[in-house]
Amino acid sequence: MPKVLVLYHSTYGHIETMAYAVAEGAKSAGAEVTVLRVPELVPEEVAKASHYKVDQPAAIAKVDDLVDYDAIIVGAGTRFGTVASQMRNFWDQTGGLWFNGKLIGKVGSVFTSTATQHGGQESTILSFIPTFLHHGMVVAGLPYSFQGQMGTEQVKGGSPYGASTITEGDGSRQPSEIELEGARFQGAHVARIAAKLAG
Ligand SMILES: Cc1cc2nc3c(=O)[nH]c(=O)nc-3n(C[C@H](O)[C@H](O)[C@H](O)COP(=O)(O)O)c2cc1C
């Protein structure tokens, strides 16, 4: 049974929702799954003034936790076309793990969200892949066997790079069923690859 970590940062809850869908998918493929989040770095008064979602039950990850898993699925919202700095800051503390080759051979995968349809979902996911590669990890995305990423009948996230959702500028749009399906598919896909590699 592969061990899968879903490691996320979410300001307004969209990525949090996606994280649990990813976890559900990984579980459905037989993985033992843990959902953790990275620490918030924004000062409390800024978080309050900007109406951050502060009630997020997932425990806070420690850098050394990463060693315990066969796969790490990272979820973070887009900031100016790249990954939120809270997630980057967490990985910027993994130098010791890198030095000792502790993450080599693990599976890495990313999902994201943006406010606007073309606000940088693909660039966000792609911007994180070098981090996995420097750690010697094996990158997985969202294969086209997830047919939900085809078609233009509705506005939706999801690409071969990874699952995603679109939140609208005011955050009012919640992950749609097809986007959650993509997240579950990605979780299951990663879990199956991790099982093969672990085997
Ligand atoms: C500083 C900042 C920069 C952002 N940059 C982008 C961006 O480049 N493109 C975009 O579509 N949305 C952008 N957003 C919107 C966030 O991506 C969106 O709020 C986030 O994906 C919501 O996910 P969450 O509810 O899990 O935090 C930005 C938000 C902030 C606060």
Short mmCIF file of C-alpha atoms and ligand atoms in Angstrom, two decimals:
data_model
loop_
_atom_site.label_atom_id
_atom_site.label_comp_id
_atom_site.label_asym_id
_atom_site.label_seq_id
_atom_site.Cartn_x
_atom_site.Cartn_y
_atom_site.Cartn_z
CA MET A 1 0.00 0.00 0.00
CA PRO A 2 1.73 3.23 -1.10
CA LYS A 3 1.80 6.17 1.27
CA VAL A 4 0.59 9.39 -0.36
CA LEU A 5 0.86 12.88 1.09
CA VAL A 6 -1.41 15.66 -0.15
CA LEU A 7 0.40 18.84 0.88
CA TYR A 8 -1.49 22.06 0.28
CA HIS A 9 -1.80 25.77 0.88
CA SER A 10 -5.18 27.43 0.56
CA THR A 11 -6.20 30.99 1.30
CA TYR A 12 -9.92 30.84 0.58
CA GLY A 13 -10.65 27.11 0.64
CA HIS A 14 -10.70 26.17 -3.05
CA ILE A 15 -7.40 24.29 -2.92
CA GLU A 16 -8.46 22.78 0.40
CA THR A 17 -11.56 21.31 -1.30
CA MET A 18 -9.46 20.06 -4.20
CA ALA A 19 -6.94 18.55 -1.75
CA TYR A 20 -9.59 16.31 -0.19
CA ALA A 21 -10.79 15.24 -3.64
CA VAL A 22 -7.19 14.32 -4.58
CA ALA A 23 -6.95 12.39 -1.29
CA GLU A 24 -10.22 10.58 -2.01
CA GLY A 25 -8.90 9.52 -5.42
CA ALA A 26 -5.62 8.26 -3.99
CA LYS A 27 -7.52 6.29 -1.32
CA SER A 28 -9.78 4.75 -3.96
CA ALA A 29 -6.64 3.39 -5.65
CA GLY A 30 -5.55 1.69 -2.42
CA ALA A 31 -3.17 4.26 -0.97
CA GLU A 32 -2.77 5.26 2.65
CA VAL A 33 -3.32 9.03 2.43
CA THR A 34 -2.47 11.96 4.68
CA VAL A 35 -3.56 15.55 4.06
CA LEU A 36 -1.32 18.23 5.56
CA ARG A 37 -0.96 21.95 4.90
CA VAL A 38 2.04 24.22 4.94
CA PRO A 39 2.28 27.07 7.47
CA GLU A 40 0.61 30.41 6.69
CA LEU A 41 3.16 33.21 6.44
CA VAL A 42 0.88 36.21 6.07
CA PRO A 43 0.57 38.27 9.29
CA GLU A 44 -2.61 37.48 11.23
CA GLU A 45 -4.04 40.99 10.77
CA VAL A 46 -3.57 40.78 6.99
CA ALA A 47 -5.22 37.34 6.91
CA LYS A 48 -8.16 38.71 8.90
CA ALA A 49 -8.51 41.85 6.80
CA SER A 50 -8.38 39.76 3.61
CA HIS A 51 -10.94 37.24 4.94
CA TYR A 52 -8.64 34.21 4.74
CA LYS A 53 -10.27 30.88 5.57
CA VAL A 54 -8.64 30.24 8.93
CA ASP A 55 -10.60 27.15 9.99
CA GLN A 56 -8.70 24.46 8.11
CA PRO A 57 -8.55 21.21 10.08
CA ALA A 58 -5.53 19.71 8.29
CA ALA A 59 -2.44 19.58 10.51
CA ILE A 60 0.60 21.66 9.63
CA ALA A 61 3.38 19.74 7.88
CA LYS A 62 6.98 19.64 9.00
CA VAL A 63 9.71 19.42 6.38
CA ASP A 64 10.92 16.03 7.62
CA ASP A 65 7.42 14.58 7.12
CA LEU A 66 8.11 14.42 3.38
CA VAL A 67 10.48 11.50 3.87
CA ASP A 68 7.65 9.25 5.08
CA TYR A 69 5.74 9.10 1.78
CA ASP A 70 6.05 7.36 -1.58
CA ALA A 71 4.28 10.24 -3.34
CA ILE A 72 3.79 13.93 -2.59
CA ILE A 73 0.95 15.77 -4.30
CA VAL A 74 1.31 19.53 -3.92
CA GLY A 75 -1.65 21.90 -4.14
CA ALA A 76 -1.35 25.69 -4.09
CA GLY A 77 -3.10 28.65 -5.64
CA THR A 78 -1.52 30.79 -8.34
CA ARG A 79 0.25 34.00 -7.36
CA PHE A 80 1.16 36.12 -10.38
CA GLY A 81 1.42 33.01 -12.53
CA THR A 82 3.44 30.90 -10.14
CA VAL A 83 3.07 28.88 -6.93
CA ALA A 84 2.04 30.69 -3.72
CA SER A 85 5.13 31.65 -1.69
CA GLN A 86 3.87 29.80 1.37
CA MET A 87 4.39 26.54 -0.55
CA ARG A 88 7.70 27.72 -2.00
CA ASN A 89 8.94 28.74 1.43
CA PHE A 90 8.19 25.24 2.74
CA TRP A 91 10.17 23.62 -0.07
CA ASP A 92 12.96 26.17 0.34
CA GLN A 93 13.57 24.45 3.67
CA THR A 94 14.15 21.02 2.09
CA GLY A 95 17.85 21.58 1.37
CA GLY A 96 18.85 18.99 3.97
CA LEU A 97 16.55 16.40 2.41
CA TRP A 98 18.00 17.24 -1.01
CA PHE A 99 21.58 16.97 0.29
CA ASN A 100 20.88 13.50 1.63
CA GLY A 101 18.84 12.38 -1.39
CA LYS A 102 15.84 11.64 0.81
CA LEU A 103 13.16 12.28 -1.81
CA ILE A 104 14.81 10.47 -4.74
CA GLY A 105 12.41 8.13 -6.53
CA LYS A 106 9.24 9.49 -4.92
CA VAL A 107 6.37 10.63 -7.14
CA GLY A 108 5.60 14.37 -7.31
CA SER A 109 2.49 15.95 -8.74
CA VAL A 110 0.83 19.40 -8.58
CA PHE A 111 -2.69 20.82 -8.69
CA THR A 112 -3.66 24.47 -8.57
CA SER A 113 -6.32 27.17 -8.84
CA THR A 114 -6.57 30.63 -10.34
CA ALA A 115 -9.10 33.41 -10.17
CA THR A 116 -9.33 33.72 -13.94
CA GLN A 117 -9.58 31.11 -16.66
CA HIS A 118 -6.23 32.01 -18.23
CA GLY A 119 -4.56 33.34 -15.10
CA GLY A 120 -1.62 30.93 -15.15
CA GLN A 121 -2.68 27.42 -14.10
CA GLU A 122 -0.27 25.72 -16.47
CA SER A 123 2.63 28.09 -15.69
CA THR A 124 2.04 27.56 -11.97
CA ILE A 125 2.23 23.79 -12.23
CA LEU A 126 5.17 23.84 -14.64
CA SER A 127 7.06 26.28 -12.40
CA PHE A 128 7.06 23.71 -9.63
CA ILE A 129 8.34 20.73 -11.62
CA PRO A 130 12.05 21.75 -11.45
CA THR A 131 11.82 21.45 -7.66
CA PHE A 132 10.70 17.84 -7.97
CA LEU A 133 13.40 17.11 -10.54
CA HIS A 134 16.14 18.61 -8.37
CA HIS A 135 14.99 16.25 -5.65
CA GLY A 136 15.21 13.30 -8.06
CA MET A 137 11.47 12.76 -7.98
CA VAL A 138 9.31 11.28 -10.73
CA VAL A 139 6.74 13.75 -12.07
CA ALA A 140 3.14 12.76 -12.77
CA GLY A 141 0.32 14.92 -14.14
CA LEU A 142 -3.24 14.32 -15.22
CA PRO A 143 -3.25 12.04 -18.27
CA TYR A 144 -5.72 12.50 -21.12
CA SER A 145 -7.36 9.25 -20.03
CA PHE A 146 -9.15 11.72 -17.76
CA GLN A 147 -11.48 12.65 -20.60
CA GLY A 148 -13.07 15.41 -18.54
CA GLN A 149 -10.28 17.76 -19.60
CA MET A 150 -11.49 17.53 -23.22
CA GLY A 151 -14.28 19.60 -24.65
CA THR A 152 -15.30 23.24 -24.49
CA GLU A 153 -18.90 22.84 -23.40
CA GLN A 154 -18.21 24.49 -20.05
CA VAL A 155 -15.61 26.65 -18.29
CA LYS A 156 -13.35 24.25 -16.39
CA GLY A 157 -9.86 23.67 -15.10
CA GLY A 158 -7.75 20.57 -15.64
CA SER A 159 -4.90 19.95 -18.08
CA PRO A 160 -2.28 17.26 -18.67
CA TYR A 161 -0.12 19.15 -16.17
CA GLY A 162 -2.56 18.63 -13.33
CA ALA A 163 -6.01 19.20 -11.90
CA SER A 164 -7.14 22.78 -11.32
CA THR A 165 -10.11 24.96 -10.57
CA ILE A 166 -11.15 28.52 -11.39
CA THR A 167 -12.40 30.63 -8.51
CA GLU A 168 -13.57 33.93 -10.08
CA GLY A 169 -12.09 37.23 -8.95
CA ASP A 170 -14.23 37.33 -5.81
CA GLY A 171 -13.67 33.64 -5.01
CA SER A 172 -17.36 32.90 -5.45
CA ARG A 173 -16.95 29.97 -7.83
CA GLN A 174 -16.37 26.63 -6.11
CA PRO A 175 -14.67 23.60 -7.72
CA SER A 176 -17.11 22.09 -10.21
CA GLU A 177 -17.91 18.37 -10.37
CA ILE A 178 -15.68 17.87 -13.41
CA GLU A 179 -12.78 19.65 -11.67
CA LEU A 180 -13.23 17.51 -8.57
CA GLU A 181 -13.32 14.45 -10.79
CA GLY A 182 -9.98 15.58 -12.25
CA ALA A 183 -8.57 15.96 -8.76
CA ARG A 184 -9.74 12.46 -7.79
CA PHE A 185 -8.32 11.06 -11.02
CA GLN A 186 -4.93 12.67 -10.37
CA GLY A 187 -4.87 11.26 -6.83
CA ALA A 188 -5.63 7.76 -8.09
CA HIS A 189 -3.12 8.06 -10.96
CA VAL A 190 -0.33 9.11 -8.60
CA ALA A 191 -1.20 6.36 -6.11
CA ARG A 192 -1.03 3.69 -8.82
CA ILE A 193 2.37 4.95 -10.05
CA ALA A 194 3.66 5.08 -6.48
CA ALA A 195 2.51 1.51 -5.90
CA LYS A 196 4.34 0.33 -9.01
CA LEU A 197 7.53 2.16 -8.04
CA ALA A 198 7.37 0.94 -4.46
CA GLY A 199 6.77 -2.62 -5.71
C1 LIG B 1 -1.19 38.12 -4.55
C2 LIG B 1 -2.11 37.31 -5.38
C3 LIG B 1 -1.76 37.02 -6.69
C4 LIG B 1 -2.62 36.29 -7.49
N1 LIG B 1 -2.25 36.02 -8.78
C5 LIG B 1 -3.13 35.40 -9.59
C6 LIG B 1 -2.78 35.16 -10.96
O1 LIG B 1 -1.67 35.40 -11.43
N2 LIG B 1 -3.74 34.61 -11.75
C7 LIG B 1 -5.00 34.31 -11.28
O2 LIG B 1 -5.85 33.88 -12.06
N3 LIG B 1 -5.30 34.46 -9.98
C8 LIG B 1 -4.41 34.99 -9.13
N4 LIG B 1 -4.71 35.14 -7.80
C9 LIG B 1 -5.95 34.54 -7.27
C10 LIG B 1 -5.64 33.22 -6.55
O3 LIG B 1 -4.98 32.31 -7.41
C11 LIG B 1 -6.92 32.59 -6.01
O4 LIG B 1 -7.41 33.44 -5.03
C12 LIG B 1 -6.62 31.22 -5.43
O5 LIG B 1 -6.34 30.33 -6.46
C13 LIG B 1 -7.78 30.72 -4.62
O6 LIG B 1 -7.48 29.46 -4.09
P1 LIG B 1 -7.66 29.23 -2.53
O7 LIG B 1 -9.09 29.54 -2.20
O8 LIG B 1 -7.36 27.80 -2.27
O9 LIG B 1 -6.70 30.13 -1.85
C14 LIG B 1 -3.86 35.84 -6.98
C15 LIG B 1 -4.19 36.09 -5.64
C16 LIG B 1 -3.32 36.82 -4.85
C17 LIG B 1 -3.69 37.08 -3.42
#
